[in-house]
Short mmCIF file of C-alpha atoms in Angstrom, two decimals:
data_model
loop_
_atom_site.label_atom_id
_atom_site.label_comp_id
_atom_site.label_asym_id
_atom_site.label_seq_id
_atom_site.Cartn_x
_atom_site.Cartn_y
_atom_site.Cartn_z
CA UNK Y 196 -72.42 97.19 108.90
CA UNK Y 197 -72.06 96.61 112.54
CA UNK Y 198 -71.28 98.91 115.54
CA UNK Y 199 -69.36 99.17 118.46
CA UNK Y 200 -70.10 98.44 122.31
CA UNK Y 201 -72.99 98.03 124.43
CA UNK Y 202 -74.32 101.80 124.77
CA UNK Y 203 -75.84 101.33 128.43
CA UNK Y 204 -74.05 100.33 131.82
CA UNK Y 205 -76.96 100.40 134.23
CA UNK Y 206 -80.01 102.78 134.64
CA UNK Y 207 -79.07 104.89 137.96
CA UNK Y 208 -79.33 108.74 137.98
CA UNK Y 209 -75.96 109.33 137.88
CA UNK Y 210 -75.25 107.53 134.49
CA UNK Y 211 -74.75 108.73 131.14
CA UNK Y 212 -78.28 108.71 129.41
CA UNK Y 213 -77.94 106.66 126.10
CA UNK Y 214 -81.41 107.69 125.12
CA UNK Y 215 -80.84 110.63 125.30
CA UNK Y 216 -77.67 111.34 123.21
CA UNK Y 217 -79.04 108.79 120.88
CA UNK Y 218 -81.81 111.57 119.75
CA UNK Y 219 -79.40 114.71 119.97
CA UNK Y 220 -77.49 112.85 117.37
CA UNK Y 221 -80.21 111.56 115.02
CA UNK Y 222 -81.80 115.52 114.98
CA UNK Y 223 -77.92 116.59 114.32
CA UNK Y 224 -77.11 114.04 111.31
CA UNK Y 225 -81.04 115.19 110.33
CA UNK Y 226 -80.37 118.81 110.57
CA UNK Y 227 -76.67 118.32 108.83
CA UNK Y 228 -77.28 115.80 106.22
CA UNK Y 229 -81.07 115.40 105.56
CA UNK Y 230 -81.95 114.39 102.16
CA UNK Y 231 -79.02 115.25 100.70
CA UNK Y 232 -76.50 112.99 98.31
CA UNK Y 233 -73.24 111.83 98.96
CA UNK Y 234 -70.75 114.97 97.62
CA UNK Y 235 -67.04 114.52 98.10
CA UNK Y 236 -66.85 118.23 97.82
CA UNK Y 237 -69.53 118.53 101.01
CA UNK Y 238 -68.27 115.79 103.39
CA UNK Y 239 -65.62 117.13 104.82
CA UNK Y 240 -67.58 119.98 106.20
CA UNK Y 241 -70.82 118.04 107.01
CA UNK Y 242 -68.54 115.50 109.40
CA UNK Y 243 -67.14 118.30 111.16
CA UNK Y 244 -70.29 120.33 111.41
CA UNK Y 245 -72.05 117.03 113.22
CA UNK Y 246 -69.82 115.95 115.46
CA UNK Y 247 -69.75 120.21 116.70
CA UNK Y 248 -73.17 120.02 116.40
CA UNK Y 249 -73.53 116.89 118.92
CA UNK Y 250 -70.85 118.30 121.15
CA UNK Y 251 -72.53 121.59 121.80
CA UNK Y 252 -75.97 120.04 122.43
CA UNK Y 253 -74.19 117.55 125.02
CA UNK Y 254 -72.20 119.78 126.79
CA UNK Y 255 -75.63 122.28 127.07
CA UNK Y 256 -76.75 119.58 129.69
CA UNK Y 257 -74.67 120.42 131.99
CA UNK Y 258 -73.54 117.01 133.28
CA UNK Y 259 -69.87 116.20 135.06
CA UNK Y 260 -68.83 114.59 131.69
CA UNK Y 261 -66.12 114.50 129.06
CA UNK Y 262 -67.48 113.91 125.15
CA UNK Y 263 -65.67 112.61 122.82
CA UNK Y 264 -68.05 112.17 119.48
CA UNK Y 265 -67.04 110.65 116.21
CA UNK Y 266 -68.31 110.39 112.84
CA UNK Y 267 -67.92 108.37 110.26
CA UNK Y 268 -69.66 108.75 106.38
CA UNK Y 269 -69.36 106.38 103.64
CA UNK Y 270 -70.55 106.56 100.07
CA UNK Y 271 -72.74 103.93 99.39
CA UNK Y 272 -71.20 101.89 96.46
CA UNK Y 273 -70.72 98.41 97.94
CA UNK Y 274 -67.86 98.25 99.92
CA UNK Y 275 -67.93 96.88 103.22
CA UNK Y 276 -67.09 98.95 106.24
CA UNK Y 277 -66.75 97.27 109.63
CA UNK Y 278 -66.15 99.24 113.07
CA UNK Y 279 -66.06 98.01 116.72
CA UNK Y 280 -64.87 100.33 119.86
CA UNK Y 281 -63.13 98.95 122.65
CA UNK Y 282 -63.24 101.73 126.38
CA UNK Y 283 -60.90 101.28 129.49
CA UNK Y 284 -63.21 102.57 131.66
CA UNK Y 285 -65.83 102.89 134.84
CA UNK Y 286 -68.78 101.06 133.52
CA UNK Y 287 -70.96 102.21 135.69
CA UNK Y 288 -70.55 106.11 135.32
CA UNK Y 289 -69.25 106.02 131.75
CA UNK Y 290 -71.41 104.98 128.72
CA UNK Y 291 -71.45 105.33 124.78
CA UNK Y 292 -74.23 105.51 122.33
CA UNK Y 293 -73.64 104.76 118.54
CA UNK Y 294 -76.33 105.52 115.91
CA UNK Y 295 -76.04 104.40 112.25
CA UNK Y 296 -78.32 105.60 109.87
CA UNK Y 297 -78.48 105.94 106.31
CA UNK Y 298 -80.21 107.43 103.18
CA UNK Y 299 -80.54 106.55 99.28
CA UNK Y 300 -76.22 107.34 98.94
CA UNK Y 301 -74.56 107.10 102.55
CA UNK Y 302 -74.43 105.82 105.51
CA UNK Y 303 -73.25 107.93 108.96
CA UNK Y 304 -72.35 106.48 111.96
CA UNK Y 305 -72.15 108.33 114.90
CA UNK Y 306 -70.72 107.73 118.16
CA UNK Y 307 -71.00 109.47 121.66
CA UNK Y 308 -68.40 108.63 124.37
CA UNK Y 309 -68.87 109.68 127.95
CA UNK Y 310 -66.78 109.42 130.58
CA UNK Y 311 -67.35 110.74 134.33
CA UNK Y 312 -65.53 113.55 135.72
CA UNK Y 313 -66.98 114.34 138.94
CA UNK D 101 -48.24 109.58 148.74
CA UNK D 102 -45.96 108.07 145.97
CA UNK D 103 -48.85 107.76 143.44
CA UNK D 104 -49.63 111.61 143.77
CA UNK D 105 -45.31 112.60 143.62
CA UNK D 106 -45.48 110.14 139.92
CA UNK D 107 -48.01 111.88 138.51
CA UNK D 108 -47.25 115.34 139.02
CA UNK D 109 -43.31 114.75 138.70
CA UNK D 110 -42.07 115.89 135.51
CA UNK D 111 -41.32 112.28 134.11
CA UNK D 112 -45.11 111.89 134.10
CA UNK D 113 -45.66 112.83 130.41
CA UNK D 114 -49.05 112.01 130.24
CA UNK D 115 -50.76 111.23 126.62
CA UNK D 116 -47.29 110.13 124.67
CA UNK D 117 -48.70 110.37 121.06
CA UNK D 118 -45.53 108.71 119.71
CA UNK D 119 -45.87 105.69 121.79
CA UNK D 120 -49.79 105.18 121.17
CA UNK D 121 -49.06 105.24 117.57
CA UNK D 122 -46.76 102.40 117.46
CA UNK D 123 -49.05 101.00 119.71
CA UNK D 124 -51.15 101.05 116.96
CA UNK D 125 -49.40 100.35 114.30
CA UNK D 126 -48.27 96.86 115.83
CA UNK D 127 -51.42 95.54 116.09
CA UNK D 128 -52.79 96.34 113.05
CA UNK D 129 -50.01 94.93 111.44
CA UNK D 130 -50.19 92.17 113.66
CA UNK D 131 -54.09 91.26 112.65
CA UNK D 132 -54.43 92.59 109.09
CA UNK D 133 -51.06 92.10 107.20
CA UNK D 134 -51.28 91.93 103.97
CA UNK D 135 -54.75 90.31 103.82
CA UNK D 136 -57.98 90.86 101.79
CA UNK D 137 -61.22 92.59 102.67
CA UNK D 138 -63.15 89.03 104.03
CA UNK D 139 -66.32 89.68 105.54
CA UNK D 140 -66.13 86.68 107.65
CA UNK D 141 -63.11 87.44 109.08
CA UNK D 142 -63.27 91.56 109.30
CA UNK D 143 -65.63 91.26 112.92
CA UNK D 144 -62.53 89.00 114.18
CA UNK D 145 -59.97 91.94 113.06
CA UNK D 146 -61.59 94.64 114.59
CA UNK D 147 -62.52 92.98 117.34
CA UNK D 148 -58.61 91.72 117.76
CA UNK D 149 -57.02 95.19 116.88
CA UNK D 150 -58.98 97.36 119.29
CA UNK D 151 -58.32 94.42 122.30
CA UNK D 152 -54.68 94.52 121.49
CA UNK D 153 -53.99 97.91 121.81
CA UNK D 154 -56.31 98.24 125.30
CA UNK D 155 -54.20 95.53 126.54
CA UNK D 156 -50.83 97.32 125.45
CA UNK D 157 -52.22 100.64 126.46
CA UNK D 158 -53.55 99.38 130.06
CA UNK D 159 -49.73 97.75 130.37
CA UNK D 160 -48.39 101.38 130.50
CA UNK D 161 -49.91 101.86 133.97
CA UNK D 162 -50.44 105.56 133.25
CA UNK D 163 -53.97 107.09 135.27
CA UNK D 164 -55.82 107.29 131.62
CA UNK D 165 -59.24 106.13 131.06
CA UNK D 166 -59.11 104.97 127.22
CA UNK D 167 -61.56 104.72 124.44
CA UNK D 168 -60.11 103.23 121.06
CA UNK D 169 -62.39 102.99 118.00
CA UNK D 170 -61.25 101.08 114.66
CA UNK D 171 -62.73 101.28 111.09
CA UNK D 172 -61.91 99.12 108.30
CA UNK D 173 -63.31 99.50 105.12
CA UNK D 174 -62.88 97.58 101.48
CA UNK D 175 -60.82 99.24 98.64
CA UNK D 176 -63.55 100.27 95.82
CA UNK D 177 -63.88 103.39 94.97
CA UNK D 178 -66.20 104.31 98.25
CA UNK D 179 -65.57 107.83 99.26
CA UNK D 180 -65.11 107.85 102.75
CA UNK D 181 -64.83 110.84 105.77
CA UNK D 182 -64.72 110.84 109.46
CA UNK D 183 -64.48 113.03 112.27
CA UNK D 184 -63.85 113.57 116.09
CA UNK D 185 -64.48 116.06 118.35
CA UNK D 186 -63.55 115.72 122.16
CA UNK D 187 -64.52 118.24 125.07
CA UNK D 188 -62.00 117.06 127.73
CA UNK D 189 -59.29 118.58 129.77
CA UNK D 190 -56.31 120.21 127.14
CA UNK D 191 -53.91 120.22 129.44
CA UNK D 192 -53.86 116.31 130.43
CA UNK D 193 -55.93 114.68 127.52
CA UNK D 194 -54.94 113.43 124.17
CA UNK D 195 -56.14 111.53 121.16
CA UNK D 196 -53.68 109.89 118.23
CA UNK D 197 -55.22 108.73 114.79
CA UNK D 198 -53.40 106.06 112.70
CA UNK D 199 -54.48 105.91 109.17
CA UNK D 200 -53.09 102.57 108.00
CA UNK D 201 -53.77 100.51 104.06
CA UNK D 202 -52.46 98.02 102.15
CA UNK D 203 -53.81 96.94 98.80
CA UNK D 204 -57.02 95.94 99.63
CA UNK D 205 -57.95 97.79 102.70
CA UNK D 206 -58.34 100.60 104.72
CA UNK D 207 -57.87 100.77 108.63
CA UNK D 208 -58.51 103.79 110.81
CA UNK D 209 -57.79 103.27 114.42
CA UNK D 210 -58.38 106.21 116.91
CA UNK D 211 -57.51 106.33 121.00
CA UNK D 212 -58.59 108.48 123.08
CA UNK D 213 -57.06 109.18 126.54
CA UNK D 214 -58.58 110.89 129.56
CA UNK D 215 -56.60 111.77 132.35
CA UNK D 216 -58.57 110.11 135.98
#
């Protein structure tokens, strides 16, 4: 599997921190998903209950930003799953940060989209 | 002077869902077809689709920042779920999800548009 863009414009204070939202996620898909195995019956509500999850701990740091956070979860049987991400934007205020990670049954791949407001 | 009377003119419609779709739909028709899952080629597809519709998207001249995300996944049984959630501005943003197959594949192709 392969990801999307380059998660880091430049360094400077006023930039999105990709380290940063790259840890919020991994606790939230942690927290969400854990140990568990892949249930149709579960997914639907462990998507939504990430990507919320993300969202709230993003928008708690109180930056001039707009999130948008997606998630993706895929049974692990053999198929192959490709994604890329294309952004129209001000690369040097605006930044992404995708995490993929996995377990014995799934994978999850997450991805954080900021984009300046101030 | 002019820019500022455009945008807040009530011709400015702002996020047009209807017109991102086919958007959308064009280019993933365009790239995938009727073609099989083929690793080698799936990085090219992706790659293509979401490059297409910036460039159709960026041709509308409307004050949007975009982000566009595409998924394509093999027919075989996987079990497969994803989710977005945006904190933006309701009143000017938008989003439009095209879920799009043919025998052998599935495509997913999400934009995202932020008012500037």
């Amino acid at each position: 599997m392969t990801g999307g863009m380059e998660e880091f414009h430049n360094g400077s204070e006023g930039s999105f921190n990709a380290e940063e939202a790259d840890t919020i996620v991994k606790e939230c898909i942690e927290n969400v998903v854990g140990g568990g195995d892949y249930s149709q019956s579960q997914v639907n509500k462990w998507t939504a209950s990430i990507v919320e999850r993300c969202l709230t701990q993003l928008v708690k740091q109180g930056k001039p930003y707009k999130y948008i956070v997606t998630c993706a979860v895929m049974q692990k049987t053999g198929a192959g799953l490709h994604t890329a991400n294309s952004c129209y934007w001000d690369t040097a205020m605006d930044g992404s940060c995708t995490v993929r990670w996995e377990n014995r049954t799934m994978y999850c791949v997450v991805s954080v989209f900021a984009v300046a407001t101030a | 002077m002019v820019s500022f009377l455009l945008f807040h003119s009530p011709n400015f419609a702002g996020f047009v869902v209807e017109d991102v779709s086919t958007i959308i739909k064009e280019s993933v028709e365009a790239t995938i077809g009727g073609n099989a899952y083929q690793h080698n080629r799936v990085n090219q597809w992706t790659t293509s689709i979401v490059e297409q519709c910036l460039s159709q998207l960026s041709k509308l001249g409307k004050p949007f920042k975009y982000i566009i995300t595409c998924v394509i996944m093999q027919k075989n049984g996987a079990g497969m779920q994803t989710a977005s959630t945006c904190f933006w501005d309701n009143s000017t943003d938008g989003s439009c999800t095209v879920r799009w197959e043919n025998k052998f594949v599935y495509c997913i192709v999400s934009v995202f548009g932020l008012a500037i």
